[in-house]
Amino acid sequence: MSQTEHHVIIGTAGHVDHGKTALIGALTGVETDRLTEEKKRGISIDLGFAPFRLPGGMIAGVVDVPGHEKFISNMLTGIGGIDLVLLVVDVNEGVMPQTREHLQILDLLQIPQGIIVLTKCDLAEEDWIDIVEEEVREEVSGTFLEKAPVARVSAITGDGLDGLASLIETKARTLPIKDADGPMRLPIDRHFTLSGFGTVITGTLLSGRVRAGDMVEVLPPGDTVRVREVQVHGKQVEEASAGQRVALNLAGLDRERIRRGAVVGTPKVFEQTTCIDARLTLLADAPRPLKFRDPVHLYLGTARVVGLVALLDRDLMEPGESAIVQIHLDRPLVAHREDRFIVRSYSPMTTIGGGRVLDPRPVKHRRFRTEIMEALKDLESGEKSFLLQKLSDQQATTVKNLELLSGLGRERVEKNLRQLEEEGLAWQLVDQWAASDALASWRHRLRDATTRFHSENPLQPGIPHATLKGALPDKVSSKAFQKLLTMIIDDGQLVRKGEWIALSDWTPQPTRQQAEDLEKIEAAYQRGGALVKNRNEMIERLNLTPEQADTYFTFLFAEGRLVKLTEETYLHAETYQNAVQLLRDHFAQNETLTLAQFRDLFGSARKQVQALLEHFDSLKYTRRVGDERVAWKLPEKD
Ligand SMILES: Nc1nc2c(ncn2[C@@H]2O[C@H](COP(=O)(O)OP(=O)(O)O)[C@@H](O)[C@H]2O)c(=O)[nH]1
Ligand SMILES: [Mg+2]
């Protein structure tokens, strides 16, 4: 299946008995009222589906919704994924309550395209149809259908159907091609079991693609299962892609664990949420204002949950008003930023408004806080500020995590991060990203921690890496820490001293007593030369506490006055230089060196000679070949 294939979903809308199902039947040849109950009563209860071959050959998916107000829940779960709506009005009845309610819902959901279809034209005079068209035009003014074309048809005689079909074709061509490369996302609108076949779910594939054999996640509950078979319009296909009506046979998924409203998606991309931040608009004709924590029915995708609306900046929201709110949901669902939803009053159930998700996984907000409202407005104004806020909330975080938090998809997350980086608002630290505010504060923390460490440990050459990293939030990865450290070192504020980090203008400051002790240790090593005692004996002899010993030895090592061969074995720098010279002289005359030879040359105990030679190996001065050593990269004489 080609990447650029155009897939379009067409939906119906309009009052009960206005001829929606008959129209779809006449256009597609499919009777979408499949339930016995529907056939008996002659009325649509649940969603109906049909493939529709457009004149140009493109096959569109049609979702036929029920018009009766009792079944508006079903209408709402079907209408979410549609690209083009046919607003059906019976010319003999004109605009009726559900014509109006559906129109409001479609407008709140910002359905991209629409056509007004006047049906049952075989039963009315031309003049009358003109009057009804006028009435409908008035009704749709100010909505997304304001400039929509009108088709006059009869499902019985077939008049006007060809014209309607080519109108649909023209409109469908103007729709953007859907994102088939993003993560797969399919909100379930039906599920059933076929004996011997297992669990089948259907829905409109909103983004991505799906193939037989793919692993997919179903949320809720969050089970990962295998796709056994993919069907599009009742035919098995190898792959389905964004914008198609799809049926999936899922292996090993218990029917009890699925509901309409759950989302089937690429594993580990989606997360469920029970709280969203949203821009909510109340319809001007909503029957009453909304109070703090009023319950509403919320329809998002194919899901329907009860939500408590936390008004953040007011006590009452009047009809016609719009506000940023936080909605707490009674059951988890999958939501993305920019997803549209509808709210209906809890009881009686009427459509009172709708909105748009700003943040699918927010923190709980306190009310009446100007700074919080400012931040939310900022977040509403764009993806970039949204990501920047997430970045600040998270401190250090990965692209993957930002994808999860924002639901924006990898490409858009990365694009926005690059822009933020160019604007100097965000930084990439190898495997993580951070907001520049955080970065600035971390720089301070690293400098402060180093300064503090110096004043508490005046003899230490600097702060050890691990201790310094402790000054940053735990979330910062070690790669990010190293990168940040390198940036500060490049700025000249800190310096690397071997395995320590120090302020660039800092030198250790021994007290008089310390200076004397240091002299004593150094002198003992100098005197001892090649025959020097090991560290422990030295500490005992000089009567040092373990803490003093640690500080002093580290200091002398960092200053280059002692050389450390092992934890136990130190040599005075001169003695060591002497040993290096012996090594050079030896290899000037010989090819190989044994431990015994070097012990004779250097004149110290076997254990120390061994430590020394291993030290030379580690510096690659020498290399072991069997029991002997050969010269490798001997240092130049300085
Ligand atoms: N004469 C005439 N009757 C129609 C036409 N379209 C639908 N009907 C009838 O109107 C009734 C309701 O149609 P239906 O498609 O079920 O309406 P829906 O509730 O909007 O789906 C049925 O009895 C249809 O046969 C039409 O174009 N002309
Ligand atoms: Mg119907």
XYZ file of C-alpha atoms and ligand atoms in Angstrom:
667
model
C 0.000 0.000 0.000
C 1.546 3.295 -1.030
C 2.447 5.901 1.553
C 0.578 8.658 -0.163
C -2.695 6.846 -0.556
C -5.575 9.043 0.393
C -7.877 7.536 2.991
C -11.006 9.398 3.937
C -13.724 8.765 6.489
C -17.152 10.172 5.799
C -19.745 10.507 8.551
C -23.457 11.233 8.578
C -25.235 13.576 10.960
C -28.780 14.837 11.376
C -32.137 14.274 12.996
C -33.728 10.830 13.252
C -35.676 9.649 10.192
C -34.211 12.334 7.958
C -32.865 9.677 5.607
C -29.208 9.185 6.646
C -29.237 5.394 6.503
C -31.251 5.353 3.283
C -28.811 7.810 1.728
C -25.789 5.683 2.632
C -27.637 2.627 1.343
C -28.353 4.377 -1.958
C -24.774 5.627 -2.307
C -22.941 2.478 -1.267
C -25.388 -0.380 -1.641
C -24.841 -1.307 2.014
C -27.638 -1.582 4.547
C -25.892 -0.215 7.636
C -28.724 -0.943 10.061
C -27.525 -4.419 10.999
C -29.160 -5.050 14.385
C -32.469 -6.950 14.371
C -33.823 -4.252 16.612
C -32.770 -1.605 14.086
C -34.434 -3.454 11.233
C -37.615 -4.048 13.230
C -37.957 -0.455 14.382
C -36.575 1.036 11.181
C -34.252 3.235 13.166
C -30.493 3.297 13.646
C -29.330 2.549 17.176
C -25.638 1.945 16.846
C -22.996 3.035 14.369
C -23.155 1.600 10.880
C -20.212 1.181 8.554
C -19.881 0.918 4.796
C -17.178 1.226 2.156
C -17.924 3.789 -0.512
C -16.213 3.778 -3.892
C -15.907 7.371 -5.064
C -16.225 8.155 -8.790
C -12.425 8.503 -9.052
C -11.849 5.056 -7.551
C -10.834 6.094 -4.046
C -12.566 3.973 -1.403
C -13.842 5.990 1.524
C -15.096 4.584 4.799
C -18.567 5.701 5.834
C -19.763 5.911 9.414
C -23.541 6.165 9.658
C -24.608 7.521 13.024
C -27.974 7.249 14.741
C -29.967 10.466 14.852
C -32.289 9.742 17.729
C -31.415 11.721 20.838
C -31.531 8.536 22.934
C -28.561 7.175 20.984
C -26.462 10.308 20.849
C -23.756 8.554 22.906
C -23.295 6.169 20.023
C -23.259 9.045 17.589
C -20.493 10.703 19.618
C -18.273 7.649 19.695
C -18.505 7.389 15.906
C -18.072 10.956 14.900
C -14.581 11.604 16.304
C -12.435 10.248 13.505
C -14.333 11.596 10.532
C -12.924 13.929 7.900
C -16.041 14.920 6.052
C -19.598 15.062 7.305
C -22.872 14.853 5.428
C -25.340 16.920 7.411
C -28.628 15.379 6.373
C -31.855 17.399 6.518
C -35.251 16.070 5.428
C -36.704 18.831 3.244
C -40.168 18.027 4.496
C -39.238 18.651 8.118
C -36.427 21.172 7.940
C -34.096 21.830 10.865
C -34.996 19.721 13.929
C -33.475 19.422 17.452
C -30.837 16.802 16.576
C -29.948 18.676 13.374
C -28.985 21.487 15.702
C -27.324 19.339 18.368
C -25.283 17.389 15.817
C -24.246 20.620 14.143
C -23.039 21.987 17.472
C -21.137 18.789 18.180
C -19.499 18.770 14.743
C -18.562 22.395 15.162
C -17.036 21.794 18.602
C -15.083 18.842 17.219
C -13.929 21.011 14.313
C -14.643 18.409 11.685
C -12.552 19.520 8.678
C -15.122 19.382 5.866
C -18.837 19.077 5.300
C -21.669 18.986 2.806
C -25.289 19.837 3.505
C -27.570 17.165 2.037
C -31.256 17.892 1.590
C -32.996 14.507 1.399
C -36.382 13.236 0.292
C -36.500 15.872 -2.444
C -38.875 13.546 -4.337
C -41.541 14.488 -1.799
C -41.257 18.279 -2.031
C -41.772 21.133 -4.497
C -38.792 23.140 -5.744
C -39.977 26.365 -4.055
C -40.332 24.609 -0.752
C -36.849 23.122 -1.057
C -35.531 26.670 -1.675
C -37.143 27.822 1.565
C -35.698 24.901 3.539
C -32.265 25.487 2.053
C -32.525 29.092 3.218
C -33.446 27.924 6.709
C -30.503 25.510 6.855
C -28.101 28.182 5.608
C -29.181 30.429 8.425
C -28.711 27.638 10.924
C -25.141 26.883 9.834
C -23.991 30.478 9.600
C -21.042 31.069 11.898
C -20.203 27.351 11.968
C -17.719 25.250 10.017
C -20.492 24.565 7.483
C -21.098 28.248 6.744
C -19.721 27.937 3.223
C -20.516 24.258 2.698
C -22.096 23.215 -0.594
C -25.673 21.924 -0.648
C -26.835 18.770 -2.445
C -30.487 18.001 -3.153
C -31.113 14.270 -3.380
C -33.604 11.482 -3.185
C -32.560 8.061 -1.964
C -35.687 6.601 -3.502
C -35.435 7.957 -7.064
C -31.651 8.350 -6.997
C -31.889 11.966 -8.142
C -28.860 14.053 -7.216
C -26.790 11.099 -5.967
C -24.193 11.333 -8.755
C -23.795 15.039 -8.118
C -23.361 14.346 -4.411
C -20.784 11.645 -5.101
C -18.639 13.977 -7.200
C -19.026 16.724 -4.604
C -17.724 14.266 -1.994
C -14.844 13.381 -4.287
C -13.863 17.048 -4.738
C -14.003 17.701 -1.002
C -12.099 14.521 -0.158
C -9.244 15.589 -2.435
C -8.745 18.797 -0.432
C -8.170 16.871 2.812
C -4.593 16.497 3.985
C -3.096 13.014 3.708
C -2.899 11.423 7.139
C 0.225 10.607 9.053
C 0.874 6.955 8.271
C 4.414 7.097 9.639
C 3.561 8.171 13.183
C 2.706 5.694 15.920
C -0.340 3.544 15.292
C -3.485 4.749 17.052
C -6.927 3.213 16.698
C -9.771 4.014 19.097
C -12.043 0.982 19.375
C -15.657 1.573 18.364
C -16.825 -2.050 18.234
C -15.618 -5.365 19.585
C -17.004 -8.860 19.400
C -15.970 -12.502 19.443
C -16.409 -14.864 16.534
C -16.387 -18.500 17.534
C -13.174 -20.160 16.471
C -11.752 -16.783 15.514
C -11.302 -14.942 18.780
C -11.616 -11.271 19.569
C -12.242 -8.726 16.844
C -12.140 -4.975 17.297
C -12.969 -2.284 14.775
C -12.203 1.375 14.509
C -10.803 4.143 12.371
C -7.018 4.102 12.173
C -6.143 7.688 13.122
C -2.419 7.443 12.520
C 0.276 4.944 11.642
C -0.115 1.528 10.045
C -0.851 -1.984 11.212
C 0.046 -5.422 9.800
C -0.720 -8.981 10.742
C 1.904 -10.168 13.215
C 2.381 -6.733 14.809
C 2.351 -6.460 18.571
C -0.063 -3.801 19.766
C -1.066 -2.430 23.127
C -4.707 -2.102 24.181
C -5.281 0.693 26.713
C -7.044 0.434 29.010
C -6.236 -2.130 30.365
C -2.688 -1.965 28.948
C -2.362 -5.513 27.568
C 0.095 -6.150 24.751
C -1.254 -8.612 22.188
C -0.536 -9.847 18.683
C -2.516 -8.883 15.609
C -3.605 -12.095 13.961
C -5.367 -10.591 10.985
C -6.110 -7.176 9.519
C -9.228 -6.428 7.505
C -10.336 -3.333 5.665
C -13.993 -3.235 4.606
C -14.405 -6.952 5.224
C -11.378 -8.024 3.178
C -8.161 -9.392 4.582
C -5.225 -7.080 3.826
C -1.517 -7.195 4.504
C -1.422 -3.730 5.933
C -3.851 -0.960 6.823
C -2.802 2.659 7.171
C -4.018 5.939 8.632
C -7.516 6.968 7.635
C -8.898 3.496 6.989
C -11.707 1.675 8.720
C -10.041 -1.374 10.144
C -11.006 -4.639 11.822
C -8.281 -6.406 13.809
C -8.350 -9.963 15.039
C -6.343 -9.902 18.255
C -4.722 -13.053 19.612
C -4.999 -13.860 23.266
C -7.059 -10.903 24.355
C -9.916 -11.701 26.669
C -13.124 -10.119 25.487
C -13.931 -9.088 29.064
C -10.877 -6.863 29.027
C -11.916 -4.656 26.103
C -14.349 -1.790 25.917
C -15.461 0.635 23.289
C -13.292 3.658 23.930
C -10.059 1.806 24.528
C -7.189 2.592 22.164
C -5.136 0.066 20.226
C -1.687 1.471 19.594
C 2.013 0.935 19.087
C 3.278 -0.534 22.376
C 4.856 1.824 24.912
C 3.827 4.976 23.072
C 0.527 5.721 24.723
C -0.378 6.123 28.341
C -3.692 6.271 30.080
C -4.699 9.310 32.008
C -7.361 10.207 34.548
C -6.812 13.932 34.464
C -6.528 16.456 31.643
C -6.031 20.179 31.298
C -8.323 21.533 28.642
C -9.834 24.574 26.984
C -13.570 24.129 27.559
C -16.285 26.126 25.783
C -19.888 26.087 26.965
C -22.560 26.446 24.299
C -24.486 29.690 24.421
C -27.696 27.706 24.795
C -26.417 25.430 27.567
C -29.269 25.275 30.107
C -27.264 26.481 33.111
C -23.835 27.531 34.254
C -21.197 25.019 35.306
C -20.061 25.025 38.937
C -16.755 23.911 40.446
C -16.459 20.108 40.223
C -19.768 19.661 38.395
C -19.893 16.191 36.849
C -20.205 15.906 33.064
C -20.127 13.104 30.516
C -16.996 13.494 28.479
C -16.613 11.968 24.993
C -13.123 11.739 23.596
C -12.273 9.534 20.647
C -14.609 6.608 21.102
C -14.369 6.789 24.889
C -17.029 8.040 27.231
C -16.229 8.775 30.863
C -17.564 10.923 33.680
C -15.421 13.925 34.515
C -15.462 16.443 37.348
C -14.709 19.891 35.989
C -12.346 21.843 38.227
C -12.799 25.510 37.317
C -9.439 27.079 38.027
C -9.984 30.803 37.710
C -13.694 31.250 38.532
C -16.478 29.796 40.645
C -19.034 29.683 37.873
C -18.794 29.232 34.129
C -21.714 30.801 32.265
C -23.209 29.526 28.991
C -21.219 30.888 26.059
C -18.050 31.260 28.142
C -14.766 29.548 27.530
C -12.087 28.752 30.108
C -9.051 26.631 30.831
C -10.077 23.892 33.255
C -8.773 20.707 34.747
C -11.013 17.657 34.352
C -10.705 14.667 36.671
C -11.939 11.469 35.014
C -13.596 8.524 36.733
C -11.952 6.015 34.379
C -8.670 6.096 32.492
C -8.532 6.893 28.793
C -5.871 7.709 26.242
C -5.735 11.402 25.376
C -3.398 13.524 23.323
C -2.747 17.200 23.251
C -5.093 18.819 20.689
C -7.645 15.994 20.933
C -11.163 17.387 20.766
C -13.924 16.277 23.077
C -17.596 16.893 23.820
C -19.218 17.328 27.206
C -22.830 16.608 28.019
C -24.570 17.524 31.251
C -24.786 14.694 33.728
C -28.549 14.657 33.977
C -30.561 15.253 31.913
C -28.055 14.430 29.196
C -27.747 17.301 26.769
C -24.736 18.545 24.898
C -23.462 21.597 26.763
C -20.060 22.170 25.260
C -16.740 20.809 24.178
C -13.102 21.540 24.018
C -9.559 20.656 23.281
C -6.961 18.854 25.366
C -4.032 21.093 26.310
C -2.153 18.678 28.536
C -2.997 14.974 28.733
C -1.006 14.357 31.918
C -0.907 17.469 34.044
C -0.043 17.890 37.692
C -2.943 18.856 39.956
C -3.401 22.627 39.914
C -4.293 24.946 42.778
C -7.095 27.352 42.030
C -6.997 31.124 41.622
C -3.266 31.330 41.017
C -2.280 33.920 38.431
C 1.040 32.259 37.734
C -0.639 28.903 37.066
C -3.208 30.488 34.738
C -0.437 32.327 32.910
C 1.489 29.095 32.470
C -1.617 27.314 31.181
C -2.338 30.058 28.655
C 1.220 29.840 27.525
C 0.877 26.126 27.169
C -2.252 26.603 25.104
C -0.532 28.997 22.744
C 1.771 26.432 21.214
C 3.520 23.118 21.087
C 6.842 24.736 21.703
C 5.905 26.403 24.970
C 4.098 23.221 25.946
C 7.264 21.207 25.508
C 9.324 23.831 27.252
C 7.036 23.594 30.259
C 7.260 19.821 30.293
C 11.006 20.151 30.052
C 11.062 22.474 33.062
C 8.720 20.230 35.086
C 10.794 17.178 34.306
C 14.225 18.776 34.783
C 16.370 16.419 32.724
C 14.409 14.188 30.380
C 14.597 12.184 27.176
C 12.913 12.694 23.813
C 11.090 9.413 24.432
C 9.645 10.695 27.679
C 8.618 13.997 26.102
C 6.867 12.001 23.396
C 4.915 10.182 26.067
C 4.081 13.311 27.998
C 3.003 15.309 24.989
C 1.650 12.694 22.629
C 3.157 14.754 19.836
C 5.115 11.998 18.166
C 8.876 11.806 17.836
C 9.234 13.991 14.792
C 7.360 16.971 16.194
C 8.995 16.666 19.602
C 12.416 16.721 17.965
C 11.534 19.576 15.634
C 10.320 21.706 18.525
C 13.339 20.854 20.647
C 15.666 21.927 17.833
C 13.828 25.225 17.610
C 14.012 25.715 21.365
C 17.704 24.917 21.164
C 18.214 27.526 18.459
C 16.412 30.067 20.590
C 18.709 29.191 23.484
C 15.801 27.919 25.608
C 16.713 24.253 25.690
C 19.916 22.255 25.664
C 20.737 18.779 24.584
C 23.042 16.994 27.002
C 23.936 13.836 25.085
C 21.013 11.518 25.951
C 18.892 14.088 27.741
C 17.361 17.513 27.279
C 16.995 20.329 29.767
C 15.503 23.802 29.802
C 18.121 26.531 29.881
C 16.788 27.784 33.238
C 17.522 24.403 34.739
C 20.905 24.358 33.099
C 21.804 27.741 34.570
C 20.798 26.625 38.036
C 22.779 23.396 37.679
C 25.882 25.354 36.709
C 25.482 27.330 39.924
C 24.972 24.202 41.944
C 28.110 22.601 40.582
C 30.167 25.697 41.306
C 28.667 26.066 44.794
C 29.216 22.415 45.617
C 32.849 22.695 44.532
C 33.376 25.886 46.545
C 31.785 24.316 49.611
C 33.845 21.176 49.222
C 37.043 23.219 49.021
C 36.281 25.109 52.201
C 35.376 21.922 54.054
C 38.333 19.992 52.655
C 41.087 22.542 52.255
C 43.697 19.853 51.614
C 41.791 17.917 49.000
C 42.817 18.631 45.438
C 39.160 18.949 44.495
C 35.766 17.349 44.699
C 35.433 13.763 43.443
C 33.174 13.314 40.385
C 30.596 11.176 42.163
C 30.259 13.666 45.013
C 29.872 16.534 42.585
C 27.171 14.728 40.600
C 25.206 14.470 43.855
C 24.661 18.239 43.619
C 22.360 17.701 40.610
C 18.869 16.150 40.536
C 18.983 12.333 40.448
C 17.326 12.361 37.044
C 20.378 13.842 35.362
C 22.155 10.986 33.590
C 25.904 10.534 33.993
C 26.405 11.335 30.312
C 24.458 14.570 30.747
C 26.476 15.381 33.860
C 29.776 14.820 32.067
C 28.639 16.996 29.186
C 27.576 19.796 31.505
C 30.853 19.529 33.390
C 32.806 19.799 30.156
C 30.810 22.914 29.249
C 31.699 24.565 32.566
C 35.328 23.520 32.265
C 35.438 24.934 28.722
C 34.119 28.202 30.146
C 37.112 28.183 32.492
C 35.130 28.192 35.733
C 36.168 24.734 36.853
C 39.218 22.634 36.098
C 39.908 18.937 36.009
C 42.716 17.820 38.286
C 43.119 14.139 37.587
C 40.087 12.507 39.072
C 38.957 15.648 40.861
C 37.211 18.861 39.901
C 38.323 22.174 41.388
C 37.613 25.865 41.024
C 40.040 27.161 38.441
C 41.743 29.612 40.798
C 41.929 27.302 43.776
C 44.979 25.828 45.422
C 44.918 23.684 48.576
C 45.672 25.638 51.736
C 47.386 23.521 54.417
C 47.528 24.923 57.953
C 50.897 25.231 59.585
C 50.377 21.942 61.441
C 49.225 20.209 58.269
C 52.169 21.564 56.343
C 54.487 20.091 58.973
C 52.771 16.697 58.848
C 52.981 16.711 55.059
C 56.685 17.525 55.213
C 57.172 14.657 57.620
C 55.455 12.128 55.355
C 57.238 13.337 52.262
C 60.592 13.275 54.029
C 59.967 9.722 55.238
C 59.275 8.595 51.698
C 62.243 10.489 50.355
C 64.538 8.907 52.923
C 63.081 5.465 52.379
C 63.686 5.655 48.638
C 63.275 2.247 47.030
C 63.079 0.519 50.411
C 60.118 2.515 51.649
C 57.519 0.880 53.932
C 53.972 0.333 52.789
C 51.316 2.903 53.541
C 49.909 1.270 56.656
C 53.264 0.928 58.363
C 54.019 4.517 57.471
C 50.769 5.723 59.002
C 51.497 3.828 62.187
C 55.025 5.096 62.385
C 53.978 8.725 61.931
C 51.023 8.291 64.267
C 48.314 9.543 61.874
C 44.567 8.995 62.187
C 42.948 7.255 59.182
C 41.221 10.526 58.169
C 44.447 12.471 58.326
C 46.187 9.768 56.354
C 43.546 9.837 53.600
C 43.718 13.588 53.272
C 47.492 13.772 53.395
C 48.176 10.981 50.939
C 45.588 12.293 48.510
C 47.101 15.730 48.771
C 50.672 14.586 48.235
C 49.571 12.435 45.327
C 47.592 15.263 43.705
C 50.545 17.606 44.174
C 52.779 15.093 42.450
C 55.008 14.770 45.505
C 54.172 11.094 45.916
C 53.362 8.584 43.196
C 50.654 6.037 43.904
C 51.326 2.532 42.615
C 48.586 0.707 44.556
C 46.437 1.581 47.574
C 49.305 0.409 49.750
C 52.315 1.326 47.713
C 53.510 4.885 47.275
C 56.915 6.152 46.206
C 58.488 9.549 46.504
C 58.426 11.356 43.144
C 62.224 11.410 42.949
C 62.501 7.725 43.706
C 59.932 7.083 41.030
C 61.744 9.214 38.469
C 64.832 7.283 39.349
C 63.036 4.010 38.636
C 61.844 5.315 35.269
C 65.421 6.267 34.450
C 66.617 2.770 35.379
C 63.972 1.364 33.072
C 65.147 3.543 30.186
C 68.788 2.695 30.773
C 68.021 -0.988 30.943
C 66.155 -1.030 27.642
C 68.900 0.987 25.986
C 71.026 -2.117 26.380
C 68.557 -5.016 26.586
C 65.545 -6.404 24.753
C 63.805 -7.857 27.792
C 63.440 -7.284 31.504
C 62.554 -9.746 34.278
C 61.212 -8.945 37.707
C 64.420 -10.254 39.302
C 66.553 -8.027 37.071
C 64.608 -4.937 38.008
C 64.695 -5.841 41.703
C 68.487 -5.966 41.477
C 68.600 -2.661 39.638
C 66.104 -0.807 41.815
C 66.891 -2.551 45.056
C 63.475 -2.728 46.692
C 61.256 -5.518 47.994
C 59.700 -7.906 45.500
C 56.175 -6.715 46.235
C 57.034 -3.122 45.409
C 58.941 -4.030 42.284
C 55.939 -5.968 41.105
C 53.642 -3.008 41.772
C 56.019 -0.716 39.951
C 56.259 -2.936 36.887
C 52.505 -3.348 36.716
C 52.245 0.404 36.960
C 54.615 0.723 33.988
C 52.466 -1.800 32.110
C 49.370 0.261 32.827
C 51.076 3.353 31.454
C 52.122 1.285 28.427
C 55.784 1.969 29.077
C 56.236 -1.783 29.029
C 54.381 -4.866 27.949
C 54.367 -8.332 29.432
C 55.470 -11.188 27.260
C 55.321 -14.369 29.307
C 57.421 -13.826 32.408
C 59.363 -11.014 30.838
C 58.693 -7.455 29.818
C 59.610 -5.618 26.638
C 59.756 -1.875 26.045
C 56.605 -0.418 24.475
C 56.233 3.346 24.678
C 58.964 4.477 27.011
C 58.651 8.115 28.114
C 61.138 10.634 26.804
C 63.617 11.876 29.316
C 62.541 15.305 30.598
N -39.511 9.270 -0.248
C -38.325 9.187 0.315
N -38.217 8.520 1.477
C -36.991 8.428 2.063
C -35.861 8.989 1.463
N -34.802 8.729 2.263
C -35.265 8.030 3.325
N -36.576 7.855 3.214
C -37.407 7.160 4.192
O -37.370 7.839 5.429
C -37.359 6.924 6.519
C -36.202 7.148 7.433
O -35.006 6.926 6.733
P -33.672 6.488 7.443
O -32.638 6.429 6.398
O -33.845 5.324 8.314
O -33.413 7.767 8.357
P -32.321 8.007 9.420
O -32.920 7.878 10.759
O -31.837 9.410 9.208
O -31.215 7.033 9.175
C -37.362 5.556 5.896
O -38.668 5.042 5.897
C -36.882 5.790 4.475
O -37.373 4.863 3.566
C -36.019 9.670 0.227
O -35.100 10.218 -0.360
N -37.303 9.732 -0.310
Mg -30.306 5.768 10.431
